[in-house]
Coordinates of C-alpha atoms and ligand atoms in Angstrom, one line a residue:
Chain A
M1 CA -101.9 203.2 133.2
K2 CA -97.9 203.2 131.7
F3 CA -97.4 206.6 131.6
F4 CA -98.2 207.6 135.2
K5 CA -96.4 204.5 136.7
K6 CA -93.3 206.1 135.5
A7 CA -94.4 209.5 136.4
N8 CA -94.2 208.4 139.8
F9 CA -90.7 207.3 139.1
R10 CA -89.7 209.9 137.7
L11 CA -90.8 211.9 140.8
N12 CA -89.5 209.4 143.7
E13 CA -85.9 209.9 141.6
F14 CA -86.3 213.5 141.6
L15 CA -87.0 213.3 145.6
A16 CA -84.4 211.2 146.1
E17 CA -82.3 213.0 144.5
K18 CA -83.4 216.6 146.3
A19 CA -83.1 215.0 149.8
I20 CA -79.4 213.6 148.9
A21 CA -78.6 217.2 147.3
A22 CA -79.9 218.2 150.5
I23 CA -78.1 216.0 153.1
A24 CA -74.8 216.2 150.9
T25 CA -75.1 220.8 151.0
T26 CA -75.9 220.6 154.9
S27 CA -72.9 218.6 155.3
L28 CA -70.2 221.1 153.3
V29 CA -72.0 224.2 155.1
F30 CA -71.3 222.2 158.4
I31 CA -67.4 221.6 157.6
F32 CA -67.8 225.5 156.0
L33 CA -69.1 226.8 159.1
I34 CA -65.6 224.8 161.3
L35 CA -63.3 226.3 158.6
I36 CA -64.8 229.7 159.3
F37 CA -65.0 229.4 163.4
V38 CA -61.4 228.0 163.9
F39 CA -59.7 229.9 161.2
R40 CA -61.8 233.3 163.2
E41 CA -60.8 232.5 167.0
S42 CA -57.3 231.8 165.5
I43 CA -57.1 235.3 163.9
P44 CA -56.4 238.0 166.7
L45 CA -53.7 235.2 167.0
V46 CA -52.2 235.9 164.4
L47 CA -52.1 239.5 163.5
G48 CA -50.5 240.3 167.2
Y49 CA -53.4 242.7 168.8
A50 CA -55.4 240.7 170.9
M51 CA -52.8 240.6 172.9
E52 CA -52.2 242.2 176.8
E53 CA -49.2 243.9 176.8
D54 CA -47.3 242.0 179.6
N55 CA -47.6 239.3 177.8
K56 CA -47.2 240.2 174.3
L57 CA -47.0 237.4 171.5
S58 CA -45.0 238.2 169.0
L59 CA -43.7 235.4 166.4
T60 CA -40.8 234.8 167.3
A61 CA -42.2 234.0 170.7
L62 CA -44.3 231.6 168.6
F63 CA -42.3 229.5 167.9
S64 CA -40.3 230.0 170.6
N65 CA -38.9 226.6 173.1
N66 CA -41.1 226.9 176.2
W67 CA -44.5 225.8 175.8
I68 CA -45.8 227.2 179.8
P69 CA -49.5 228.2 179.1
V70 CA -50.7 228.1 183.2
S71 CA -48.5 229.9 184.8
N72 CA -48.8 233.7 186.3
H73 CA -46.3 234.7 183.7
P74 CA -47.4 232.3 180.7
Q75 CA -45.1 231.5 177.0
F76 CA -46.9 230.1 174.0
G77 CA -43.7 228.3 172.6
I78 CA -45.7 225.8 169.9
W79 CA -41.8 224.8 169.0
P80 CA -41.9 221.8 171.1
L81 CA -45.6 221.1 170.1
I82 CA -44.7 221.2 166.4
I83 CA -41.6 218.7 167.3
G84 CA -43.6 216.6 169.7
S85 CA -46.1 215.8 166.6
I86 CA -43.3 215.8 163.9
K87 CA -41.6 212.6 166.2
V88 CA -44.4 210.8 167.5
T89 CA -46.0 210.9 163.8
A90 CA -42.5 209.5 162.4
I91 CA -42.3 206.7 164.5
S92 CA -46.0 205.3 163.9
L93 CA -45.4 206.0 160.4
I94 CA -41.4 204.2 160.4
I95 CA -43.3 201.0 161.9
A96 CA -47.0 201.4 159.9
F97 CA -45.1 201.5 156.6
P98 CA -43.6 198.9 155.9
I99 CA -46.0 197.2 157.8
A100 CA -49.0 198.2 156.1
V101 CA -47.4 197.7 152.8
L102 CA -46.0 194.9 152.8
A103 CA -49.5 192.9 153.7
A104 CA -51.1 195.1 151.2
L105 CA -48.4 193.2 149.2
Y106 CA -49.1 190.2 150.4
T107 CA -52.6 190.0 150.0
A108 CA -53.3 191.5 147.2
T109 CA -51.0 189.8 144.9
L110 CA -49.5 186.1 146.8
A111 CA -51.8 185.3 149.8
S112 CA -53.7 183.1 148.6
K113 CA -57.7 183.2 148.7
R114 CA -58.8 182.0 151.9
T115 CA -55.0 183.3 153.9
K116 CA -56.5 186.7 152.2
E117 CA -60.2 186.4 153.6
I118 CA -58.6 185.9 156.7
V119 CA -56.3 188.8 157.4
K120 CA -58.1 191.8 155.4
P121 CA -60.7 191.5 157.3
V122 CA -58.8 191.7 160.8
I123 CA -56.7 194.5 159.3
E124 CA -60.6 196.6 158.5
I125 CA -61.6 195.7 162.1
L126 CA -58.7 197.1 163.5
A127 CA -59.6 200.1 161.3
G128 CA -62.9 200.5 163.2
F129 CA -61.2 199.7 166.7
P130 CA -61.7 203.7 168.4
S131 CA -58.5 205.3 169.0
V132 CA -59.8 205.1 172.9
V133 CA -58.9 201.6 173.1
I134 CA -56.2 201.7 171.1
G135 CA -55.1 204.3 173.3
F136 CA -56.2 202.4 176.6
F137 CA -54.3 199.3 175.4
A138 CA -51.1 202.5 174.7
L139 CA -50.7 203.2 178.2
M140 CA -51.5 199.5 180.5
V141 CA -50.2 197.1 178.3
L142 CA -47.4 198.8 175.3
A143 CA -46.1 201.1 177.8
T144 CA -45.5 198.3 180.8
F145 CA -44.4 196.4 178.0
F146 CA -41.8 198.7 176.2
Q147 CA -40.8 200.1 179.7
N148 CA -39.1 196.5 181.2
V149 CA -37.5 195.3 177.6
F150 CA -35.4 198.9 176.8
N151 CA -35.2 199.7 180.6
L152 CA -37.3 204.0 180.4
R153 CA -37.6 206.0 182.9
F154 CA -40.9 206.9 181.7
R155 CA -43.0 204.7 180.9
L156 CA -45.0 207.3 178.3
N157 CA -43.3 209.0 175.6
A158 CA -42.7 209.6 171.9
F159 CA -42.0 206.0 170.9
T160 CA -45.3 203.8 173.3
G161 CA -47.1 206.5 171.8
G162 CA -45.5 206.2 168.4
V163 CA -46.5 202.5 168.3
A164 CA -49.4 202.9 169.5
L165 CA -50.3 205.5 166.6
S166 CA -49.6 203.0 164.0
L167 CA -52.1 200.4 165.2
A168 CA -54.1 203.4 164.4
V169 CA -52.4 203.9 160.8
I170 CA -51.9 200.7 159.4
P171 CA -55.4 199.9 158.7
I172 CA -55.8 203.8 156.6
I173 CA -51.7 202.2 154.8
Y174 CA -52.9 199.0 154.4
T175 CA -56.6 199.8 152.4
V176 CA -55.1 202.1 150.3
T177 CA -52.6 200.6 149.5
E178 CA -54.5 196.9 148.9
E179 CA -56.9 198.7 146.8
A180 CA -53.8 200.0 144.6
L181 CA -52.5 197.2 143.8
N182 CA -55.6 195.8 143.2
T183 CA -56.8 198.2 140.8
L184 CA -53.2 197.3 138.6
P185 CA -54.7 195.2 135.6
K186 CA -54.7 191.5 136.0
T187 CA -52.5 191.2 132.5
M188 CA -49.6 192.8 134.1
T189 CA -49.0 189.9 136.3
E190 CA -49.7 187.6 133.3
A191 CA -46.9 189.4 131.6
S192 CA -44.6 188.9 134.3
L193 CA -44.8 185.2 134.5
A194 CA -45.1 184.5 131.2
L195 CA -41.4 186.0 131.4
G196 CA -40.0 183.0 133.7
A197 CA -40.9 185.2 136.7
T198 CA -42.0 184.3 139.6
R199 CA -44.5 185.1 141.5
W200 CA -42.6 187.0 144.4
E201 CA -40.6 188.6 142.1
T202 CA -43.9 190.0 140.1
S203 CA -45.2 191.9 142.9
L204 CA -41.6 193.5 144.0
Y205 CA -40.4 194.2 140.7
V206 CA -44.0 194.5 138.5
L207 CA -46.6 195.7 140.6
L208 CA -45.3 197.5 143.7
P209 CA -43.7 199.6 141.4
A210 CA -46.7 199.7 139.7
A211 CA -48.5 201.2 142.3
T212 CA -46.4 203.5 143.2
Q213 CA -48.5 206.3 142.8
G214 CA -51.5 205.0 145.1
I215 CA -48.8 204.0 147.8
F216 CA -47.9 206.9 148.3
A217 CA -51.2 208.5 148.4
A218 CA -51.6 205.7 151.3
F219 CA -48.3 207.2 153.0
L220 CA -49.6 211.3 152.7
L221 CA -53.2 210.1 154.1
G222 CA -51.1 208.2 156.9
L223 CA -49.4 210.8 158.0
G224 CA -52.6 213.3 158.1
R225 CA -54.0 210.6 160.2
S226 CA -51.4 210.8 162.3
F227 CA -50.7 213.4 162.6
G228 CA -53.9 214.4 163.9
E229 CA -54.6 211.9 165.5
T230 CA -55.7 213.1 169.7
M231 CA -57.2 210.2 171.6
I232 CA -54.1 207.8 171.1
V233 CA -51.5 210.6 172.1
L234 CA -52.9 212.5 174.7
M235 CA -53.0 208.5 176.0
A236 CA -49.9 207.5 175.7
T237 CA -47.1 209.6 175.2
G238 CA -47.1 211.3 178.9
N239 CA -47.8 215.0 177.4
A240 CA -44.3 216.9 178.4
A241 CA -44.3 219.8 176.5
L242 CA -40.2 219.0 176.1
S243 CA -38.4 219.5 172.7
S244 CA -35.7 217.1 172.8
T245 CA -34.7 214.8 170.1
N246 CA -34.1 211.5 172.2
I247 CA -38.0 209.0 171.4
F248 CA -38.3 207.5 175.4
E249 CA -38.6 211.0 176.5
S250 CA -41.8 212.3 176.7
V251 CA -43.9 214.6 174.5
R252 CA -47.2 216.7 174.2
T253 CA -48.6 217.0 170.0
M254 CA -49.8 220.0 168.5
S255 CA -53.3 217.7 168.0
A256 CA -52.9 216.5 172.1
A257 CA -52.4 219.9 173.4
I258 CA -55.3 221.6 171.9
G259 CA -57.7 218.2 173.1
A260 CA -56.2 218.6 176.7
E261 CA -56.3 221.7 177.7
M262 CA -59.4 223.2 175.0
A263 CA -61.8 222.8 178.0
E264 CA -59.9 224.7 180.8
V265 CA -59.2 227.9 178.4
V266 CA -59.6 231.0 179.2
F267 CA -62.8 231.9 176.6
G268 CA -61.5 234.6 174.2
D269 CA -57.5 234.9 176.2
A270 CA -54.6 234.2 175.0
H271 CA -54.2 230.7 175.4
Y272 CA -57.4 229.7 174.0
N273 CA -56.1 231.9 170.7
V274 CA -53.3 229.7 170.5
L275 CA -54.5 227.0 170.4
F276 CA -56.9 227.6 167.3
F277 CA -54.0 228.8 166.0
I278 CA -52.6 225.3 166.3
G279 CA -55.6 224.0 164.6
V280 CA -54.9 226.0 161.6
L281 CA -51.9 224.5 161.4
L282 CA -53.2 221.1 161.6
F283 CA -56.3 222.1 158.9
I284 CA -53.8 223.4 156.5
F285 CA -51.6 220.7 157.1
S286 CA -53.8 217.9 156.7
F287 CA -55.6 219.3 154.3
T288 CA -53.1 220.3 151.9
L289 CA -52.1 216.0 152.0
N290 CA -55.4 215.0 151.5
A291 CA -55.5 217.1 148.2
I292 CA -52.2 215.7 147.2
A293 CA -53.5 212.8 148.2
E294 CA -56.8 212.8 146.1
F295 CA -54.2 214.4 143.4
F296 CA -52.1 210.6 142.6
L297 CA -55.2 208.2 143.8
K298 CA -56.8 210.7 140.6
Q299 CA -53.8 210.7 138.1
R300 CA -53.4 206.7 138.5
M301 CA -57.2 206.3 137.5
M302 CA -56.3 208.8 134.2
K303 CA -52.8 206.5 133.7
K304 CA -55.1 203.1 134.2
F305 CA -57.7 203.9 132.0
Q306 CA -55.2 206.1 129.2
G307 CA -52.7 202.8 129.0
G308 CA -55.7 200.8 128.8
A309 CA -57.0 201.8 125.0
Chain B
M1 CA -55.8 162.7 111.3
I2 CA -52.7 164.6 112.0
D3 CA -50.0 163.8 110.3
S4 CA -46.6 164.8 111.4
S5 CA -45.3 162.0 110.2
T6 CA -45.0 164.7 107.5
M7 CA -42.7 166.9 109.6
Q8 CA -38.8 167.1 109.8
K9 CA -38.7 167.1 113.8
P10 CA -42.0 168.4 116.1
K11 CA -40.3 171.4 118.1
I12 CA -44.4 170.7 120.7
S13 CA -46.0 167.3 120.1
V14 CA -48.9 167.2 122.8
D15 CA -51.1 164.1 123.0
S16 CA -54.2 162.9 123.7
L17 CA -54.6 166.5 126.1
N18 CA -57.5 167.2 128.0
F19 CA -58.3 170.5 130.3
F20 CA -61.0 171.1 132.8
Y21 CA -62.2 174.9 133.7
G22 CA -63.4 172.8 137.6
K23 CA -65.5 170.6 136.4
S24 CA -66.0 171.8 132.7
Q25 CA -63.8 170.9 129.7
A26 CA -62.6 172.8 127.4
L27 CA -59.9 170.3 125.6
F28 CA -61.1 167.2 124.0
K29 CA -58.7 165.2 123.2
I30 CA -55.9 166.9 121.3
S31 CA -53.2 165.8 119.7
M32 CA -51.0 167.5 117.4
A33 CA -48.0 168.6 116.8
M34 CA -45.3 172.0 115.8
E35 CA -42.4 172.5 114.0
A36 CA -39.3 174.1 114.8
Q37 CA -39.6 176.8 112.8
Q38 CA -42.4 177.3 111.1
V39 CA -45.7 179.1 111.8
T40 CA -48.7 177.2 113.6
A41 CA -52.0 178.8 113.0
F42 CA -55.3 178.1 115.7
I43 CA -58.1 179.3 113.7
G44 CA -62.0 178.7 115.0
P45 CA -65.1 179.8 116.2
S46 CA -65.0 182.7 119.7
G47 CA -64.8 180.2 122.9
C48 CA -63.3 177.4 121.0
G49 CA -60.3 176.8 123.3
K50 CA -58.1 178.2 121.0
S51 CA -56.0 180.6 123.4
T52 CA -56.7 177.3 126.5
F53 CA -54.7 175.5 124.6
L54 CA -52.4 178.3 123.9
R55 CA -51.9 178.5 127.4
T56 CA -51.1 175.2 128.4
L57 CA -47.6 175.3 126.4
N58 CA -46.2 177.6 128.6
R59 CA -48.4 176.2 131.2
M60 CA -49.6 179.9 131.7
N61 CA -53.2 177.9 133.2
D62 CA -51.2 176.8 136.0
T63 CA -52.0 180.4 137.4
I64 CA -56.0 179.5 137.3
D65 CA -57.7 178.0 139.8
R66 CA -59.0 174.4 140.2
T67 CA -57.8 173.8 136.2
Y68 CA -56.8 170.3 135.3
I69 CA -55.2 168.7 132.5
E70 CA -54.3 165.2 130.9
G71 CA -52.5 164.2 128.5
T72 CA -48.3 164.8 127.7
V73 CA -47.3 167.8 126.0
M74 CA -43.7 167.8 124.9
I75 CA -41.4 169.6 124.0
D76 CA -38.6 168.7 122.5
D77 CA -38.5 165.5 124.0
Q78 CA -39.7 167.0 127.1
N79 CA -43.0 166.5 128.7
I80 CA -43.0 170.0 130.0
Y81 CA -46.0 169.2 132.9
A82 CA -43.6 166.1 134.7
P83 CA -43.5 166.5 138.3
D84 CA -39.5 168.0 137.7
V85 CA -40.1 170.7 135.4
D86 CA -39.1 173.9 136.3
V87 CA -42.1 176.4 135.3
V88 CA -40.2 179.2 136.0
H89 CA -37.8 177.7 133.2
L90 CA -40.2 176.1 130.9
R91 CA -41.7 179.9 130.5
K92 CA -38.3 180.9 129.5
R93 CA -38.2 178.8 126.7
V94 CA -41.3 179.6 125.8
G95 CA -42.0 183.2 125.7
M96 CA -46.1 184.7 124.9
V97 CA -47.5 188.2 123.3
F98 CA -50.5 188.9 124.4
Q99 CA -53.7 189.8 122.9
K100 CA -53.6 193.3 124.7
S101 CA -50.5 195.3 124.6
N102 CA -49.5 195.2 128.4
P103 CA -45.7 196.5 128.8
F104 CA -45.4 196.9 132.3
P105 CA -45.2 200.8 132.9
K106 CA -41.7 201.6 132.7
S107 CA -39.2 202.6 130.4
I108 CA -39.0 201.2 127.2
F109 CA -35.9 199.9 128.3
E110 CA -36.6 198.4 131.7
N111 CA -39.7 196.2 130.2
V112 CA -36.7 195.1 127.6
A113 CA -34.5 194.6 130.6
F114 CA -36.6 193.2 133.3
G115 CA -37.0 189.5 131.5
P116 CA -33.2 189.3 130.7
R117 CA -32.4 190.8 134.7
I118 CA -34.8 188.3 136.5
H119 CA -33.1 185.1 135.4
G120 CA -29.9 186.5 136.4
I121 CA -28.2 189.1 134.0
R122 CA -26.6 192.2 136.1
N123 CA -24.0 193.3 134.0
K124 CA -25.2 196.9 132.0
S125 CA -23.6 196.3 129.3
D126 CA -24.9 192.8 128.6
L127 CA -28.2 194.3 129.3
Y128 CA -27.5 197.1 126.8
S129 CA -27.1 194.7 123.8
I130 CA -29.8 192.7 124.6
V131 CA -31.9 194.6 124.9
E132 CA -31.3 196.5 121.2
K133 CA -31.0 192.8 120.0
S134 CA -34.8 192.1 120.9
L135 CA -35.4 195.4 120.0
E136 CA -33.9 195.0 116.7
Q137 CA -35.6 191.4 116.2
A138 CA -38.5 193.5 117.5
G139 CA -38.5 196.3 114.6
L140 CA -38.8 198.8 116.4
W141 CA -35.1 200.2 117.1
N142 CA -34.9 202.6 115.2
E143 CA -38.1 204.0 116.6
V144 CA -37.2 204.2 120.3
K145 CA -33.2 203.3 120.4
D146 CA -33.1 207.6 121.4
R147 CA -35.9 207.6 123.9
L148 CA -34.7 204.1 125.6
N149 CA -35.9 205.9 129.0
N150 CA -39.3 207.0 127.3
N151 CA -42.5 204.9 129.2
A152 CA -43.2 202.3 127.5
L153 CA -46.9 203.7 127.8
G154 CA -46.1 206.7 125.6
L155 CA -46.1 204.3 122.6
S156 CA -48.2 203.9 120.3
G157 CA -50.7 201.3 120.2
G158 CA -48.5 198.7 117.2
Q159 CA -45.3 199.9 119.1
Q160 CA -46.2 198.8 122.3
Q161 CA -47.5 195.5 120.8
R162 CA -43.9 195.8 119.5
L163 CA -42.2 196.6 122.3
C164 CA -43.8 193.7 124.2
I165 CA -42.6 191.0 121.6
A166 CA -38.9 192.4 121.6
R167 CA -39.8 192.3 125.7
A168 CA -41.0 188.1 125.2
L169 CA -37.2 187.8 123.0
A170 CA -36.0 189.3 125.1
V171 CA -35.3 186.6 127.6
G172 CA -33.9 184.1 124.6
P173 CA -37.4 181.4 124.2
E174 CA -37.1 179.2 121.9
V175 CA -41.0 179.7 121.3
L176 CA -43.0 182.1 120.9
L177 CA -46.9 182.5 121.3
M178 CA -49.5 184.4 120.5
D179 CA -52.8 185.1 121.4
E180 CA -53.7 187.5 118.9
P181 CA -51.0 189.6 118.3
A182 CA -52.3 192.1 116.2
S183 CA -56.5 192.1 117.2
A184 CA -56.7 195.2 119.0
L185 CA -53.9 197.4 115.9
D186 CA -54.7 199.4 112.7
P187 CA -54.5 197.7 109.5
R188 CA -50.8 199.4 109.3
S189 CA -49.4 198.3 112.5
T190 CA -51.0 194.6 112.0
A191 CA -48.6 194.7 108.6
R192 CA -45.9 195.4 110.7
I193 CA -46.5 192.5 112.4
E194 CA -47.2 190.2 110.2
D195 CA -44.4 190.7 108.7
L196 CA -42.1 190.3 111.5
I197 CA -43.4 187.1 112.8
G198 CA -42.1 186.1 108.9
D199 CA -38.8 187.3 110.2
L200 CA -39.2 186.0 113.3
K201 CA -39.7 182.2 112.3
K202 CA -36.2 181.9 111.1
N203 CA -35.5 181.4 114.6
F204 CA -38.1 180.7 116.6
T205 CA -41.4 178.6 116.1
I206 CA -44.0 180.5 115.9
I207 CA -47.8 179.2 117.4
I208 CA -50.6 181.7 116.7
V209 CA -53.7 182.2 117.8
T210 CA -55.7 184.5 114.8
H211 CA -59.7 185.6 114.1
N212 CA -58.2 186.9 110.5
M213 CA -58.2 183.4 107.8
Q214 CA -57.0 186.0 105.9
Q215 CA -53.9 186.5 108.3
A216 CA -53.8 182.4 109.0
A217 CA -53.7 182.4 105.3
R218 CA -50.9 184.6 105.3
V219 CA -48.3 184.5 107.7
S220 CA -48.9 180.1 109.2
D221 CA -47.4 177.3 106.9
Y222 CA -50.0 175.7 108.7
T223 CA -53.1 175.9 110.0
A224 CA -55.3 173.8 112.9
F225 CA -59.0 174.4 113.5
F226 CA -61.0 174.0 116.8
F227 CA -64.0 173.4 117.3
E228 CA -65.9 174.0 120.8
G229 CA -62.7 172.0 122.6
E230 CA -61.9 169.6 120.3
L231 CA -59.8 169.5 117.2
I232 CA -61.0 169.2 113.9
E233 CA -58.2 169.1 111.2
F234 CA -54.9 170.0 111.4
G235 CA -52.9 170.5 108.5
E236 CA -50.2 172.2 105.9
T237 CA -52.3 176.2 105.8
K238 CA -52.0 176.0 102.0
Q239 CA -54.5 171.9 102.1
I240 CA -56.6 173.6 105.1
F241 CA -57.8 177.0 103.0
T242 CA -57.6 175.4 99.3
M243 CA -59.0 171.8 100.2
P244 CA -60.4 171.1 103.7
K245 CA -60.9 167.8 104.4
Q246 CA -63.6 167.9 107.2
K247 CA -66.6 170.1 106.5
K248 CA -66.7 172.2 109.6
T249 CA -63.2 173.4 108.2
E250 CA -65.3 174.2 104.9
D251 CA -68.1 175.9 106.5
Y252 CA -65.9 178.4 108.9
I253 CA -63.6 179.4 106.6
T254 CA -65.7 180.4 103.8
G255 CA -67.6 182.3 106.8
R256 CA -70.6 180.1 106.7
F257 CA -70.4 180.2 111.0
G258 CA -68.2 181.9 113.4
Ligands
ATP1 N1 -60.3 180.9 133.1 C1 -61.3 180.6 133.1 N2 -62.4 180.0 133.7 C2 -63.2 179.0 133.3 N3 -63.6 179.4 131.9 C3 -62.9 179.5 131.5 C4 -61.7 180.3 131.7 N4 -61.4 180.7 130.1 C5 -61.8 180.6 129.3 N5 -63.3 179.4 129.7 C6 -64.1 178.5 129.3 O1 -63.0 178.0 127.8 C7 -64.2 178.5 126.4 C8 -62.7 178.0 125.8 O2 -62.3 179.5 125.5 P1 -61.0 179.8 125.5 O3 -61.2 181.8 125.9 O4 -59.7 178.7 125.4 O5 -61.5 180.5 123.8 P2 -61.3 180.9 122.6 O6 -60.6 180.4 121.4 O7 -59.5 181.4 122.6 O8 -61.7 182.1 122.8 P3 -61.5 183.4 121.5 O9 -61.6 183.6 120.4 O10 -62.9 184.1 121.9 O11 -60.7 184.2 122.2 C9 -65.0 178.6 126.7 O12 -65.8 177.9 126.6 C10 -64.5 180.1 127.9 O13 -66.0 180.2 128.1
MG2 MG1 -58.9 183.0 123.1

């Protein structure tokens, strides 16, 4: 009897394991297929042979200053899009990073249990907000507000988009930073307090520096999210592909260009290929960021185990 | 039971101390005195309250939620639980070394300089001389003087623990609390720490928790035996280990339990 029970149990385990493995493999395969597809569709551009004679796309043309995809003489200079992405991302991080890190430092090391139980879920709920909701909020509320405050010509601009984007980035940086701070051993805090440091001094001069790697990873993940986010910037930045340094002018980001134009593009056309090429750039960028972030998070764990000896 | 009258001038005297973790009482009516420039050892079976008692002496238990204390702890005639006591100042005077060495993930120099820095010393050369002196006192200077900027986590376990001692000394304490400072170390490192305690007692009042009876006998002048939150016996180490007055003390020392 016992023997059979055990055998049954093993069978269940075996099936469960196989099922999970199958699901995992399937998702991996899908990701891989998507990758192949995106890369393949951008290849013609990279090799430069699929272009029609009259709008042959050289590398200089590709990185030129005019993004005029729909016209009799279309121009596909992605420079303004790159500048747009950098501008919006920079603004969002300049706002989100300090807020998120300080909030995490506060809840992880200083706040009372009660405060922590309120603040933490609130920020985490923010992470669950659909980007379209944040975009809508930016479009209706933030845009008007900033226009009045700064007396702006354009309602929708890089600044408004960046602020809206920071709402999406804060929870990511917050969560990863909080995690990094929480995994620090309690003995570290005790050592500092026992030396006569106050809680603030302990948080600022001991715990925060000790979590640097995790915080750096948080920054990279936030950066990746910000760079790749589409819906919010599509709704809040105004989408004019200008390459100016003024943060109160409209911008079109790389992601927004894909989001807005892909639906109208002629299949297999140069425009189509360029959009895929932008997709590849975004992919490579976020993949690299994630890989580096992963590396730092792992290293931190390693260090923790080695240091704990 | 406690004969503090034979002591010259008790550095610390504790009177009727009760301590509670929430509703559960961990220490019962502890009264004893610790003499300046002497080593007092706390011994007793696991869970008897040694660490808890040690941590009442620098108010580290304050950092744990819902703990209560009754009674008084006088250090140099000042009740450290009086409402006007500044805990930061108290902990500057009463340093602590933990069971598991816990250097900060900073350089060796920064570890030792941390305390003086937060207490307001900014001058580079002042800091340097404090660091040097503290590392000297902890018997670590010669081993690390050429790599003060290396990460402290690269030191051996024994070196890390001596670094933690140096770090505690750097804020200029009068009392040093040590909670099983050598229990995670190999015999050689343990011997070094024990030697060090012998040196340090010239300048500091030292209180050490240990599970190691030989260690208590070797390093301490006074020994206090705790059992289930009560102080069973306290006296000169020689007397405790050769002629314990209490049956429980004798049983524990001779290894009948614990
Ligand atoms: N943070 C805490 N919260 C609640 N109870 C605690 C806490 N720390 C210790 N205790 C309890 O208080 C009692 C005394 O613990 P303490 O750590 O002081 O013993 P100890 O003598 O140092 O033991 P050991 O030799 O194992 O270190 C134990 O019953 C323990 O379970
Ligand atoms: Mg203990």
